[in-house]
Amino acid sequence: MCGIVGYTGSQKAAPILLEGLKKLEYRGYDSAGIAVLNNKVIEVNKVTGRIANLCERTADGKNCPGTVGIGHTRWATHGAPTDTNAHPHMSNDGKFAVVHNGIIENYIALREELIQKGYRFESQTDTEVVVHLIEMYYNGDLKKAVIKTSARLQGSYALGVVCTDEPEKVYVAREASPLILGVGVGENYFASDVTALVSYTRNAIYMDDGEFAEITPDSITVFNPAGQPVEKKISRITWDVGSAEKGGYEHFMLKEIIEQPRAVKATIAPRIKDGEIILDETELTADYLTSINKIVITACGSAYYAGCAGKYAIEKLCRIPVQVELASELRYSDPLIDEHTLLIVLSQSGETADTIAAMKECKNRGATTLAVVNVVGSTIANTADFTLYTWAGPEIAVATTKGYSTQVSVLYLFALYAAKKMNRIDDKLYNDLLECLKTLPKKIQEAIDMNSAISTLAKKYHGVDSMFFIGRNTDYAVALEGALKMKEISYVHAESYAAGELKHGTIALVEEHQPVIALCCNEAIMEKTMSNIVEVKARGAEVLAVTFKDNHKIVSLADDVIFVPKIEMIFSAAVEIIPLQLLAYYVAKENGCDIDKPKNLAKSVTVE
Ligand code: F6R
C-alpha cells in the first residue's frame, strides 16, 4: 500500500525523504516520487519501479537542493503504475504539490467539475483532484484552501501538501488513513508509518480523523475540521532502529520468524504477575464478562486465522460461544450483534480498512470492542474501547509471522483470564495452564531450533504445483495459516482442509506425488487424522506430517516428519506454526520468490 513522508527543517530534504521512503518499501509499491521546494520552485522526481531508481535519478537526493519536501510510494489503485500516475501531483500553476494515501471515492464527480472549470489533468489517479481543488480554493491562505478541499473529499486520505508561497511549511490532513507527525528540534517530519520516522525522532503525534496540521521547522499546529487548534499529546516511539532493519538476516521474514520467542515473551510476560493474569489496559470485569452471551472475533487474512486458533482456547476454557468472522464479510452481513457481544478485533497494523469498518459497524450495534493490535496509536487501537498491544516490534515482511503468533498468544492470555473471571475454571487447572503459557516463548524457541534442517526438506517440496494442508480442530486452525503462508510467498497453490472433510470431495484431487502437509499435534483426535493420512497415502500422496516430539506413531505412516515440542493442546498453534512458516520461507527461496515483498500484496491493506 502507499506510503507518505515529509520534512521541513534546515537539512537537505531529498536524502531524508528517500531514506524515509526506503523504510516504507516493505508496505509494497510500484512507483515512487518526491517533491522538493527550492527558491519558491517545486522540483518533482518520480519513477516507476524501485526507490533505487529514484536514488539513481537524484544521486541519492544530492541533486535536489531544498529543505522542505514530500515523498510517496504508490501502490496502484486508480490508473496503471506509470511515471505520470506516480505521486507527487502538481497543480496546473506549479504552485502546489500533493502526496496522498487512501482513496478519494467521489473523484469522478470532482474530476468532471474541475475539468469543466478549466483544470487540466495529467494522470488517471483519484489523487489529482486534490491538488486542483487546493489550487481552486487558494486565495493566499493555504490553511483555508486545505479546509475547503477536505470538506469536498469523500473516502480516505492522508495528505501532504507543499506550496511555493509558503516555502517553509508543509500541510497534512488525515481521514481514515494513518498519519503520524515526527517532532524534532528545528526540524519536523510526517509519515504514514513510524518506521519512516524512528531514525530521526522518537517523539510522535498521532493525528486523528478529520484533523489537519501546519508544520514548520519550529512548530506543529494541529487543527480540527473547523480550523480550531487542538492540543495533541506527544507520544514516545519505543521501537528501536535495529528492529526495523534486517540485522544480518537475508530477509525480514526470516528475522521475524526468529524473533518470535522474544516477541511472544514481551507480549505475555508483563501481563502475568504473582500467578495472575493482569489485563489492566481493559475493564473486562467479572460482571461484564458474565453479562455477555457471545464473543465475536473479526479480522482479515492471517489475523483471521489467529482468531480461528484462539476460538478453541476461549470456548474450551470459558464455555461461551465464539464466532470468528472475516471482517470483509461481517461488515456487510447485518450482523447479530448487540450490547451482549464482546467483539475482539485482531490486526497487526491496526489500519486494515475492512477490519476498521467491521469494528465500527459492530460498535454502532452496541458491542464492546477489544482490539489486539501491534502498532501503537493506529486507527483500530484508537477506536476500540480497550486495546491489548502485541509487543512484537515492527513487522516489515509483508507475510506476517510474529504478528500472528503474538495475536494468538494474547488470545490465550484472554481465554485464561476470562475463564477465571467468569468462574469457569478451577484454581488447579488455572495455575497449571498459566505455568504452561509461561513456557510458550521457550517452546517456540525449541520449535525453531528443532527445525534448522527444514531448508533441506524444502528442496524436496519446492517446485510443485499445489499442496494440501490438513488437520482437525486446533491443527486445522494452524493448517489454515500454514497454507496461506505457503501460497502468499512461494506462489504455490495451497489449500487447507479440515481433515475429515477430505472424503466429501477434495480427495478426488489427490493423485500420485501430491504433497499433503498433515498436522497431527492434537493428541485427542490424532487417530482420526492418522486415518486421513492413510487415505491420502493410498492414493499416492507424499505426506509431510507435523507432530510433537517423540510421537513415533506417525513416522511409519508419513514420508517425512517435522517435530515440534509438546505443549498443552489449546496453546499449540503458536508452536506448531513455526515449522510451517520456515517451510514456506525455504520453499519460496527455492522457487526464487521475492520473499519480503510478494507480488500483488501489500503490508497494510488500507483500502477496501
Ligand atoms: C498474511 C498477512 C495478511 C494480514 C492481513 C491483516 O501474511 O499478513 O493476511 O494478516 O492483511 O492485516 P492486519 O493484521 O494488519 O490487520
Coordinates of C-alpha atoms and ligand atoms in Angstrom, one line a residue:
M1 CA 0.0 0.0 0.0
C2 CA 1.1 3.6 -0.5
G3 CA 3.4 5.4 2.0
I4 CA 4.0 9.1 2.5
V5 CA 6.8 11.1 4.2
G6 CA 7.5 14.8 4.6
Y7 CA 10.2 17.0 6.0
T8 CA 10.8 20.7 6.8
G9 CA 14.0 21.9 8.5
S10 CA 17.4 23.1 7.7
Q11 CA 18.9 19.9 6.2
K12 CA 18.6 18.9 2.6
A13 CA 15.1 17.4 2.3
A14 CA 15.6 14.9 -0.6
P15 CA 18.0 12.4 1.1
I16 CA 15.7 12.4 4.2
L17 CA 12.7 11.8 2.1
L18 CA 14.4 9.0 0.2
E19 CA 15.6 7.3 3.4
G20 CA 12.0 7.5 4.8
L21 CA 10.6 6.0 1.6
K22 CA 13.1 3.1 1.8
K23 CA 11.7 2.4 5.3
L24 CA 8.3 2.2 3.8
E25 CA 9.3 -0.2 0.9
Y26 CA 8.0 -3.2 2.9
R27 CA 4.4 -2.0 2.5
G28 CA 4.6 -2.9 -1.2
Y29 CA 4.6 -0.3 -4.0
D30 CA 5.1 0.0 -7.7
S31 CA 6.4 3.6 -8.2
A32 CA 7.8 6.4 -6.0
G33 CA 8.4 10.1 -6.1
I34 CA 9.5 13.2 -4.2
A35 CA 8.8 16.9 -4.5
V36 CA 11.3 19.4 -3.0
L37 CA 10.7 23.1 -2.6
N38 CA 13.7 25.3 -3.5
N39 CA 13.8 29.0 -4.1
K40 CA 10.0 29.1 -4.5
V41 CA 10.1 26.4 -7.2
I42 CA 8.9 22.8 -6.7
E43 CA 11.1 20.1 -8.3
V44 CA 9.4 16.8 -8.8
N45 CA 11.1 13.5 -9.5
K46 CA 9.1 10.3 -9.9
V47 CA 9.7 6.9 -11.4
T48 CA 8.1 3.6 -11.8
G49 CA 9.7 0.6 -10.0
R50 CA 12.1 0.7 -7.1
I51 CA 13.2 3.6 -4.9
A52 CA 16.7 2.7 -6.1
N53 CA 15.7 4.2 -9.5
L54 CA 14.7 7.4 -7.7
C55 CA 18.0 7.4 -5.8
E56 CA 19.9 6.9 -9.1
R57 CA 18.0 9.7 -10.8
T58 CA 18.6 12.2 -8.0
A59 CA 22.1 11.0 -6.9
D60 CA 20.6 9.9 -3.6
G61 CA 18.9 13.2 -3.3
K62 CA 22.1 15.3 -3.6
N63 CA 21.0 16.8 -6.9
C64 CA 17.8 18.2 -5.4
P65 CA 18.5 21.3 -3.3
G66 CA 15.8 22.5 -0.9
T67 CA 15.0 21.9 2.8
V68 CA 11.2 21.2 2.5
G69 CA 9.7 18.3 0.7
I70 CA 7.2 15.5 0.5
G71 CA 7.6 11.9 -0.8
H72 CA 5.4 8.9 -1.7
T73 CA 5.5 5.3 -2.6
R74 CA 2.5 4.3 -4.8
W75 CA 0.6 1.0 -4.9
A76 CA -1.6 1.5 -8.0
T77 CA -5.3 1.6 -7.5
H78 CA -6.6 4.2 -9.9
G79 CA -4.5 4.1 -13.1
A80 CA -1.6 1.9 -14.1
P81 CA 1.8 2.1 -12.4
T82 CA 3.4 4.8 -14.6
D83 CA 5.7 7.8 -14.0
T84 CA 2.7 10.1 -14.7
N85 CA 0.4 8.4 -12.2
A86 CA 3.1 8.3 -9.5
H87 CA 2.9 11.0 -6.8
P88 CA 3.5 13.8 -6.1
H89 CA 1.0 15.5 -8.3
M90 CA 1.3 19.2 -9.2
S91 CA -1.3 21.9 -9.7
N92 CA -1.5 23.5 -13.2
D93 CA 0.0 26.7 -11.9
G94 CA 3.0 24.8 -10.5
K95 CA 2.3 26.3 -7.0
F96 CA 1.3 23.1 -5.2
A97 CA 2.4 19.5 -4.9
V98 CA 0.4 16.8 -3.1
V99 CA 1.0 13.3 -2.0
H100 CA -1.9 11.1 -0.9
N101 CA -2.6 7.7 0.7
G102 CA -6.1 6.3 0.5
I103 CA -8.9 6.5 -2.0
I104 CA -11.0 9.6 -2.9
E105 CA -14.3 7.8 -3.6
N106 CA -16.0 10.8 -5.2
Y107 CA -13.1 11.6 -7.5
I108 CA -15.1 11.1 -10.8
A109 CA -17.6 13.8 -10.0
L110 CA -14.9 16.1 -8.7
R111 CA -12.8 15.5 -11.8
E112 CA -15.7 16.4 -14.1
E113 CA -16.4 19.5 -12.1
L114 CA -12.7 20.6 -12.2
I115 CA -12.4 19.8 -16.0
Q116 CA -15.4 22.0 -16.6
K117 CA -13.8 24.8 -14.7
G118 CA -10.7 24.5 -16.9
Y119 CA -8.3 22.4 -14.8
R120 CA -6.0 20.1 -16.8
F121 CA -5.5 16.6 -15.6
E122 CA -2.2 14.8 -16.3
S123 CA -2.9 11.4 -14.6
Q124 CA -5.6 8.8 -14.2
T125 CA -5.4 9.0 -10.4
D126 CA -8.1 9.9 -7.9
T127 CA -5.4 12.0 -6.1
E128 CA -5.0 14.6 -8.8
V129 CA -8.4 16.1 -7.9
V130 CA -7.0 17.1 -4.5
V131 CA -4.2 19.3 -5.9
H132 CA -6.6 21.0 -8.3
L133 CA -9.2 21.6 -5.6
I134 CA -6.4 23.2 -3.5
E135 CA -5.5 25.4 -6.5
M136 CA -9.1 26.3 -7.0
Y137 CA -9.8 27.3 -3.3
Y138 CA -6.4 29.0 -2.7
N139 CA -6.6 32.8 -2.4
G140 CA -3.4 33.4 -0.4
D141 CA -4.4 31.2 2.6
L142 CA -3.3 27.6 2.3
K143 CA -5.0 26.6 5.6
K144 CA -8.4 27.8 4.3
A145 CA -7.8 26.0 1.0
V146 CA -7.0 22.8 2.8
I147 CA -10.2 23.1 5.0
K148 CA -12.3 23.7 1.9
T149 CA -10.7 20.9 0.0
S150 CA -11.0 18.4 2.8
A151 CA -14.7 19.2 3.1
R152 CA -15.2 18.2 -0.6
L153 CA -13.4 14.8 -0.3
Q154 CA -15.2 11.5 0.4
G155 CA -13.2 8.4 1.2
S156 CA -9.9 8.1 2.9
Y157 CA -6.8 10.2 2.8
A158 CA -3.5 11.1 4.4
L159 CA -2.3 14.1 2.5
G160 CA 0.9 16.1 2.4
V161 CA 0.9 19.4 0.6
V162 CA 3.6 22.0 -0.2
C163 CA 3.1 25.4 -1.6
T164 CA 5.6 27.8 -3.2
D165 CA 4.0 30.8 -1.5
E166 CA 4.7 29.3 2.0
P167 CA 8.1 27.9 1.4
E168 CA 8.9 26.6 4.9
K169 CA 5.5 24.9 5.6
V170 CA 4.1 21.5 4.9
Y171 CA 0.4 20.9 5.4
V172 CA -1.0 17.5 6.2
A173 CA -4.6 16.2 6.6
R174 CA -6.0 12.9 7.7
E175 CA -9.2 10.9 7.3
A176 CA -9.3 7.2 7.8
S177 CA -5.7 6.7 6.7
P178 CA -2.7 6.6 9.1
L179 CA -0.7 9.8 9.6
I180 CA 2.0 10.5 12.2
L181 CA 3.9 13.7 12.9
G182 CA 7.6 13.4 13.9
V183 CA 8.6 16.1 16.4
G184 CA 12.3 17.2 16.0
V185 CA 14.4 20.2 17.1
G186 CA 14.5 22.9 14.4
E187 CA 13.0 20.3 12.0
N188 CA 9.8 18.3 11.8
Y189 CA 8.6 15.3 9.9
F190 CA 5.5 13.4 8.9
A191 CA 4.9 9.8 7.7
S192 CA 2.2 7.3 7.2
D193 CA 4.2 4.8 9.4
V194 CA 6.5 5.2 12.4
T195 CA 9.2 3.1 10.7
A196 CA 10.0 6.1 8.5
L197 CA 10.4 8.3 11.5
V198 CA 12.4 6.3 14.0
S199 CA 15.8 7.1 12.6
Y200 CA 15.1 10.8 13.0
T201 CA 13.0 11.2 16.1
R202 CA 11.2 9.2 18.8
N203 CA 8.6 11.9 19.6
A204 CA 5.4 11.5 17.6
I205 CA 2.0 13.0 17.4
Y206 CA -0.7 10.6 16.1
M207 CA -3.3 12.5 14.1
D208 CA -7.0 11.7 14.4
D209 CA -9.6 11.6 11.6
G210 CA -10.7 15.0 10.4
E211 CA -7.6 16.7 11.7
F212 CA -5.1 18.7 9.7
A213 CA -1.8 20.3 10.7
E214 CA 0.6 23.1 9.7
I215 CA 4.2 22.0 10.1
T216 CA 7.2 24.4 10.0
P217 CA 10.7 23.7 11.2
D218 CA 9.9 25.1 14.6
S219 CA 6.3 24.3 15.2
I220 CA 3.5 21.9 14.6
T221 CA -0.1 23.1 15.0
V222 CA -2.9 20.6 14.7
F223 CA -6.4 21.8 13.8
N224 CA -9.9 20.2 14.0
P225 CA -12.0 20.2 10.8
A226 CA -13.4 23.7 11.7
G227 CA -9.8 25.0 11.7
Q228 CA -9.5 25.5 15.5
P229 CA -6.2 24.4 17.1
V230 CA -6.3 21.2 19.2
E231 CA -4.0 20.1 22.0
K232 CA -2.1 16.9 21.0
K233 CA -0.1 14.6 23.2
I234 CA 3.5 13.8 22.2
S235 CA 4.0 10.0 22.4
R236 CA 7.3 8.3 22.7
I237 CA 8.2 5.7 19.9
T238 CA 9.7 2.7 21.7
W239 CA 10.7 0.7 18.6
D240 CA 14.4 0.7 18.1
V241 CA 16.0 1.4 14.7
G242 CA 17.7 -2.0 14.7
S243 CA 14.4 -3.9 14.9
A244 CA 13.2 -2.0 11.8
E245 CA 16.4 -3.2 9.9
K246 CA 17.5 -6.7 8.7
G247 CA 20.3 -7.2 11.3
G248 CA 22.3 -9.6 9.1
Y249 CA 19.4 -11.8 8.0
E250 CA 18.8 -12.4 4.3
H251 CA 15.2 -11.5 4.6
F252 CA 13.0 -9.7 7.2
M253 CA 10.7 -12.7 7.2
L254 CA 13.4 -15.0 8.5
K255 CA 14.5 -12.4 11.1
E256 CA 10.9 -12.0 12.2
I257 CA 10.4 -15.8 12.5
I258 CA 13.5 -16.0 14.7
E259 CA 12.3 -13.0 16.8
Q260 CA 9.1 -14.8 17.8
P261 CA 10.2 -16.2 21.2
R262 CA 11.2 -12.6 22.2
A263 CA 8.0 -11.1 20.7
V264 CA 5.8 -13.6 22.5
K265 CA 7.7 -13.1 25.7
A266 CA 7.4 -9.3 25.5
T267 CA 3.7 -9.7 24.9
I268 CA 2.7 -12.2 27.7
A269 CA 5.3 -11.9 30.4
P270 CA 4.5 -8.3 31.6
R271 CA 0.8 -9.4 31.9
I272 CA 1.5 -12.2 34.3
K273 CA 2.2 -11.1 37.9
D274 CA 2.3 -13.2 41.0
G275 CA 0.4 -16.1 39.5
E276 CA -2.3 -13.9 38.0
I277 CA -3.0 -12.5 34.5
I278 CA -3.4 -8.8 34.7
L279 CA -5.0 -7.1 31.7
D280 CA -5.2 -3.6 33.3
E281 CA -5.4 -1.9 29.9
T282 CA -9.0 -3.2 29.9
E283 CA -12.1 -3.1 32.1
L284 CA -13.2 -6.6 31.4
T285 CA -14.6 -7.2 34.9
A286 CA -16.3 -10.4 36.1
D287 CA -19.7 -8.6 36.0
Y288 CA -19.1 -7.5 32.4
L289 CA -17.8 -10.9 31.2
T290 CA -20.7 -12.8 32.7
S291 CA -23.2 -10.4 31.1
I292 CA -22.2 -11.2 27.6
N293 CA -23.7 -14.1 25.6
K294 CA -21.1 -14.4 22.9
I295 CA -17.7 -13.3 21.6
V296 CA -17.2 -12.4 18.0
I297 CA -13.6 -12.2 16.7
T298 CA -13.1 -10.3 13.5
A299 CA -10.0 -9.8 11.3
C300 CA -8.6 -10.3 7.8
G301 CA -6.1 -12.8 6.5
S302 CA -3.6 -14.3 9.0
A303 CA -5.1 -12.3 11.8
Y304 CA -8.4 -14.0 11.0
Y305 CA -6.6 -17.4 11.2
A306 CA -5.1 -16.3 14.6
G307 CA -8.7 -15.8 15.6
C308 CA -9.6 -19.3 14.5
A309 CA -6.8 -20.7 16.7
G310 CA -7.9 -18.5 19.6
K311 CA -11.5 -19.6 19.4
Y312 CA -10.6 -23.1 20.5
A313 CA -8.9 -21.9 23.7
I314 CA -11.6 -19.4 24.6
E315 CA -14.5 -21.8 24.0
K316 CA -12.7 -24.6 25.8
L317 CA -11.9 -22.6 28.9
C318 CA -14.8 -20.1 29.1
R319 CA -17.6 -22.2 27.7
I320 CA -19.0 -19.3 25.8
P321 CA -19.8 -19.3 22.0
V322 CA -17.1 -17.7 19.9
Q323 CA -17.7 -16.8 16.3
V324 CA -14.8 -15.9 14.1
E325 CA -15.8 -13.7 11.2
L326 CA -13.9 -12.3 8.2
A327 CA -14.1 -8.5 8.6
S328 CA -14.9 -8.0 4.9
E329 CA -17.9 -10.3 5.3
L330 CA -19.0 -9.2 8.8
R331 CA -19.4 -5.6 7.8
Y332 CA -22.0 -6.4 5.1
S333 CA -23.8 -9.2 6.9
D334 CA -26.3 -7.2 9.0
P335 CA -24.6 -9.0 11.9
L336 CA -26.5 -10.2 15.0
I337 CA -24.5 -8.1 17.4
D338 CA -25.7 -6.1 20.4
E339 CA -24.6 -4.9 23.8
H340 CA -24.2 -8.5 25.0
T341 CA -21.5 -9.2 22.4
L342 CA -17.8 -8.7 23.1
L343 CA -16.1 -8.0 19.7
I344 CA -12.4 -8.9 19.6
V345 CA -10.6 -7.2 16.7
L346 CA -7.2 -8.6 15.6
S347 CA -4.9 -6.5 13.5
Q348 CA -1.1 -6.2 13.3
S349 CA -1.1 -2.9 11.5
G350 CA -4.2 -1.5 13.2
E351 CA -5.0 0.1 9.8
T352 CA -6.8 -2.6 7.8
A353 CA -9.7 -0.9 6.1
D354 CA -12.2 -3.8 6.3
T355 CA -11.4 -4.5 9.9
I356 CA -11.9 -0.9 10.8
A357 CA -15.2 -0.8 9.0
A358 CA -16.4 -4.1 10.6
M359 CA -15.4 -2.8 14.0
K360 CA -17.3 0.5 13.6
E361 CA -20.4 -1.4 12.4
C362 CA -20.4 -3.7 15.5
K363 CA -19.7 -0.7 17.8
N364 CA -22.7 1.0 16.4
R365 CA -24.8 -2.1 17.2
G366 CA -23.7 -1.8 20.8
A367 CA -20.8 -4.3 21.1
T368 CA -17.9 -3.6 23.4
T369 CA -14.7 -3.7 21.4
L370 CA -11.4 -5.1 22.5
A371 CA -8.6 -4.6 20.0
V372 CA -5.4 -6.7 19.8
V373 CA -3.0 -4.6 17.8
N374 CA 0.7 -4.2 17.2
V375 CA 1.0 -0.6 16.0
V376 CA 0.6 1.9 18.8
G377 CA -1.7 4.8 18.1
S378 CA -3.1 3.1 15.0
T379 CA -6.7 3.6 14.0
I380 CA -8.0 0.3 15.4
A381 CA -6.2 0.9 18.7
N382 CA -7.7 4.4 18.9
T383 CA -11.2 3.4 18.0
A384 CA -11.6 0.3 20.3
D385 CA -13.0 0.6 23.8
F386 CA -9.9 -1.3 25.0
T387 CA -6.6 -2.3 23.4
L388 CA -4.2 -5.0 24.3
Y389 CA -1.0 -4.4 22.4
T390 CA 1.1 -7.2 21.0
W391 CA 4.6 -6.1 21.7
A392 CA 6.1 -7.7 18.6
G393 CA 8.0 -4.6 17.4
P394 CA 7.9 -3.5 13.8
E395 CA 6.9 -6.2 11.4
I396 CA 8.4 -5.4 8.0
A397 CA 8.0 -8.6 5.9
V398 CA 4.7 -8.5 4.1
A399 CA 3.8 -12.0 5.3
T400 CA 3.1 -11.9 9.0
T401 CA 4.8 -14.2 11.4
K402 CA 5.5 -12.6 14.8
G403 CA 2.3 -10.6 14.3
Y404 CA 0.3 -13.8 14.1
S405 CA 2.0 -15.6 17.0
T406 CA 1.7 -12.6 19.3
Q407 CA -2.0 -12.3 18.4
V408 CA -2.6 -15.9 19.2
S409 CA -0.7 -15.5 22.5
V410 CA -2.9 -12.6 23.5
L411 CA -6.0 -14.7 22.8
Y412 CA -4.5 -17.5 25.1
L413 CA -4.0 -14.9 27.8
F414 CA -7.5 -13.6 27.4
A415 CA -9.0 -17.1 27.4
L416 CA -7.4 -18.0 30.7
Y417 CA -8.1 -14.5 32.2
A418 CA -11.8 -14.6 31.2
A419 CA -12.3 -18.2 32.4
K420 CA -11.1 -17.2 35.8
K421 CA -13.2 -14.0 36.0
M422 CA -16.2 -16.0 34.8
N423 CA -15.6 -18.6 37.4
R424 CA -15.4 -21.4 34.7
I425 CA -12.1 -22.8 35.7
D426 CA -10.8 -24.3 39.0
D427 CA -7.6 -23.0 40.6
K428 CA -5.6 -26.1 39.9
L429 CA -6.3 -26.0 36.1
Y430 CA -5.8 -22.2 36.0
N431 CA -2.4 -22.5 37.7
D432 CA -1.3 -25.4 35.5
L433 CA -2.3 -23.7 32.3
L434 CA -0.7 -20.4 33.4
E435 CA 2.6 -22.2 34.1
C436 CA 2.3 -23.8 30.7
L437 CA 1.6 -20.5 29.0
K438 CA 4.7 -19.0 30.6
T439 CA 6.8 -21.6 28.8
L440 CA 5.4 -20.6 25.4
P441 CA 8.4 -18.4 24.3
K442 CA 10.7 -21.3 25.3
K443 CA 8.7 -23.8 23.3
I444 CA 8.7 -21.5 20.3
Q445 CA 12.4 -21.3 20.5
E446 CA 12.7 -25.1 20.7
A447 CA 10.5 -25.3 17.6
I448 CA 12.8 -23.0 15.8
D449 CA 15.9 -24.9 17.0
M450 CA 14.4 -28.3 16.1
N451 CA 13.8 -27.3 12.5
S452 CA 17.1 -25.9 11.4
A453 CA 17.2 -28.6 8.7
I454 CA 13.9 -27.6 7.1
S455 CA 15.7 -25.9 4.3
T456 CA 16.8 -29.4 3.1
L457 CA 13.1 -30.6 3.2
A458 CA 12.1 -27.6 1.2
K459 CA 14.4 -28.8 -1.6
K460 CA 12.1 -31.9 -1.8
Y461 CA 8.8 -29.9 -1.5
H462 CA 9.5 -26.9 -3.8
G463 CA 8.6 -26.7 -7.5
V464 CA 5.3 -28.4 -7.0
D465 CA 2.0 -27.0 -8.4
S466 CA -0.1 -27.4 -5.3
M467 CA -0.2 -28.6 -1.7
F468 CA -2.9 -29.6 0.7
F469 CA -2.7 -28.8 4.4
I470 CA -4.9 -30.9 6.6
G471 CA -5.7 -31.1 10.3
R472 CA -8.5 -31.3 12.8
N473 CA -9.6 -28.9 15.5
T474 CA -6.6 -26.8 16.7
D475 CA -4.5 -28.5 14.0
Y476 CA -7.0 -27.3 11.4
A477 CA -6.6 -23.7 12.6
V478 CA -2.9 -24.0 12.0
A479 CA -3.4 -25.6 8.6
L480 CA -5.3 -22.5 7.5
E481 CA -2.4 -20.2 8.4
G482 CA 0.2 -22.7 7.1
A483 CA -1.4 -22.8 3.6
L484 CA -1.8 -19.0 3.5
K485 CA 1.9 -18.6 4.3
M486 CA 2.9 -21.1 1.6
K487 CA 0.8 -19.5 -1.2
E488 CA 1.5 -15.9 -0.5
I489 CA 5.3 -16.1 -0.5
S490 CA 6.1 -19.2 -2.6
Y491 CA 3.2 -18.8 -5.1
V492 CA 2.4 -22.5 -4.8
H493 CA -1.3 -23.2 -4.8
A494 CA -2.0 -24.4 -1.2
E495 CA -5.3 -25.3 0.3
S496 CA -6.2 -26.2 3.8
Y497 CA -8.9 -28.6 4.8
A498 CA -10.4 -29.9 7.9
A499 CA -9.0 -33.5 7.6
G500 CA -12.4 -35.1 8.0
E501 CA -13.8 -33.1 5.0
L502 CA -11.4 -34.6 2.5
K503 CA -13.6 -37.5 1.7
H504 CA -16.5 -35.2 1.0
G505 CA -15.0 -34.0 -2.3
T506 CA -11.4 -32.9 -2.2
I507 CA -9.9 -36.3 -2.1
A508 CA -10.7 -36.5 -5.8
L509 CA -7.8 -34.2 -6.4
V510 CA -5.3 -36.4 -4.5
E511 CA -3.0 -38.2 -7.0
E512 CA 0.4 -39.8 -7.2
H513 CA 3.0 -37.4 -5.5
Q514 CA 0.5 -34.8 -4.4
P515 CA 2.2 -33.2 -1.3
V516 CA -0.1 -33.2 1.7
I517 CA 1.1 -31.5 4.9
A518 CA -0.7 -33.3 7.8
L519 CA -0.9 -31.5 11.2
C520 CA -1.1 -34.0 14.0
C521 CA -0.3 -32.3 17.3
N522 CA -3.8 -32.7 18.8
E523 CA -3.5 -35.9 20.7
A524 CA -7.2 -36.2 21.4
I525 CA -8.1 -36.7 17.8
M526 CA -4.8 -38.0 16.4
E527 CA -6.1 -41.4 15.5
K528 CA -8.7 -39.8 13.3
T529 CA -6.1 -37.6 11.5
M530 CA -3.9 -40.7 11.1
S531 CA -6.8 -42.4 9.2
N532 CA -6.9 -39.5 6.9
I533 CA -3.1 -39.8 6.3
V534 CA -3.7 -43.5 5.4
E535 CA -6.5 -42.4 3.0
V536 CA -4.3 -39.9 1.1
K537 CA -1.3 -42.3 1.1
A538 CA -3.5 -44.9 -0.5
R539 CA -4.0 -42.5 -3.4
G540 CA -0.2 -41.9 -3.8
A541 CA 0.1 -38.6 -1.8
E542 CA 3.5 -37.6 -0.4
V543 CA 2.8 -36.9 3.2
L544 CA 4.8 -34.5 5.4
A545 CA 3.5 -34.8 8.9
V546 CA 4.0 -32.2 11.7
T547 CA 3.7 -33.7 15.2
F548 CA 5.1 -33.4 18.7
K549 CA 8.4 -34.6 19.8
D550 CA 8.7 -38.4 20.4
N551 CA 5.4 -39.2 18.7
H552 CA 6.7 -42.1 16.7
K553 CA 3.3 -43.4 15.7
I554 CA 3.3 -41.1 12.7
V555 CA 6.8 -41.9 11.5
S556 CA 5.8 -45.2 9.9
L557 CA 2.8 -43.6 8.1
A558 CA 4.2 -40.3 6.7
D559 CA 7.0 -39.9 4.1
D560 CA 8.6 -37.1 6.2
V561 CA 8.0 -35.9 9.7
I562 CA 8.7 -32.5 11.3
F563 CA 8.7 -32.4 15.1
V564 CA 7.7 -29.6 17.5
P565 CA 7.9 -29.6 21.3
K566 CA 4.9 -30.8 23.1
I567 CA 2.6 -28.2 24.8
E568 CA -0.9 -28.2 26.1
M569 CA -3.2 -28.7 23.1
I570 CA -5.1 -25.5 23.4
F571 CA -1.8 -23.5 23.2
S572 CA -0.2 -25.5 20.4
A573 CA -1.0 -23.2 17.4
A574 CA 1.8 -20.7 18.4
V575 CA 4.3 -23.5 18.4
E576 CA 3.0 -25.7 15.5
I577 CA 3.0 -22.8 13.1
I578 CA 6.8 -22.3 13.4
P579 CA 7.9 -25.1 11.0
L580 CA 5.2 -24.2 8.6
Q581 CA 6.5 -20.6 8.5
L582 CA 10.0 -21.9 7.9
L583 CA 8.9 -24.4 5.3
A584 CA 7.0 -21.6 3.3
Y585 CA 10.1 -19.4 3.7
Y586 CA 12.5 -22.0 2.3
V587 CA 10.2 -23.2 -0.4
A588 CA 9.8 -19.6 -1.6
K589 CA 13.6 -19.3 -1.5
E590 CA 14.0 -22.4 -3.6
N591 CA 11.3 -21.0 -6.0
G592 CA 13.3 -17.8 -6.3
C593 CA 10.5 -15.6 -5.0
D594 CA 10.8 -12.0 -3.6
I595 CA 10.1 -13.2 -0.1
D596 CA 9.7 -9.9 1.8
K597 CA 7.6 -8.3 -0.9
P598 CA 5.4 -10.9 -2.6
K599 CA 3.8 -9.9 -5.8
N600 CA 0.4 -8.1 -5.7
L601 CA 0.5 -7.9 -1.9
A602 CA 0.8 -5.0 0.5
K603 CA 1.7 -5.0 4.2
S604 CA -1.1 -2.8 5.3
V605 CA -4.3 -3.1 3.3
T606 CA -5.8 0.4 3.9
V607 CA -8.3 0.2 1.1
E608 CA -11.5 -1.9 0.9
Ligands
F6R1 C1 -0.6 -12.6 5.6 C2 -0.9 -11.3 6.1 C3 -2.2 -10.7 5.9 C4 -2.7 -9.9 7.1 C5 -4.0 -9.2 6.9 C6 -4.5 -8.4 8.0 O1 0.7 -13.0 5.9 O2 0.0 -10.6 6.7 O3 -3.1 -11.7 5.6 O4 -2.8 -10.8 8.2 O5 -3.9 -8.3 5.7 O6 -3.5 -7.4 8.4 P1 -3.6 -6.7 9.8 O7 -3.2 -7.8 10.8 O8 -2.5 -5.7 9.7 O9 -4.9 -6.2 10.0

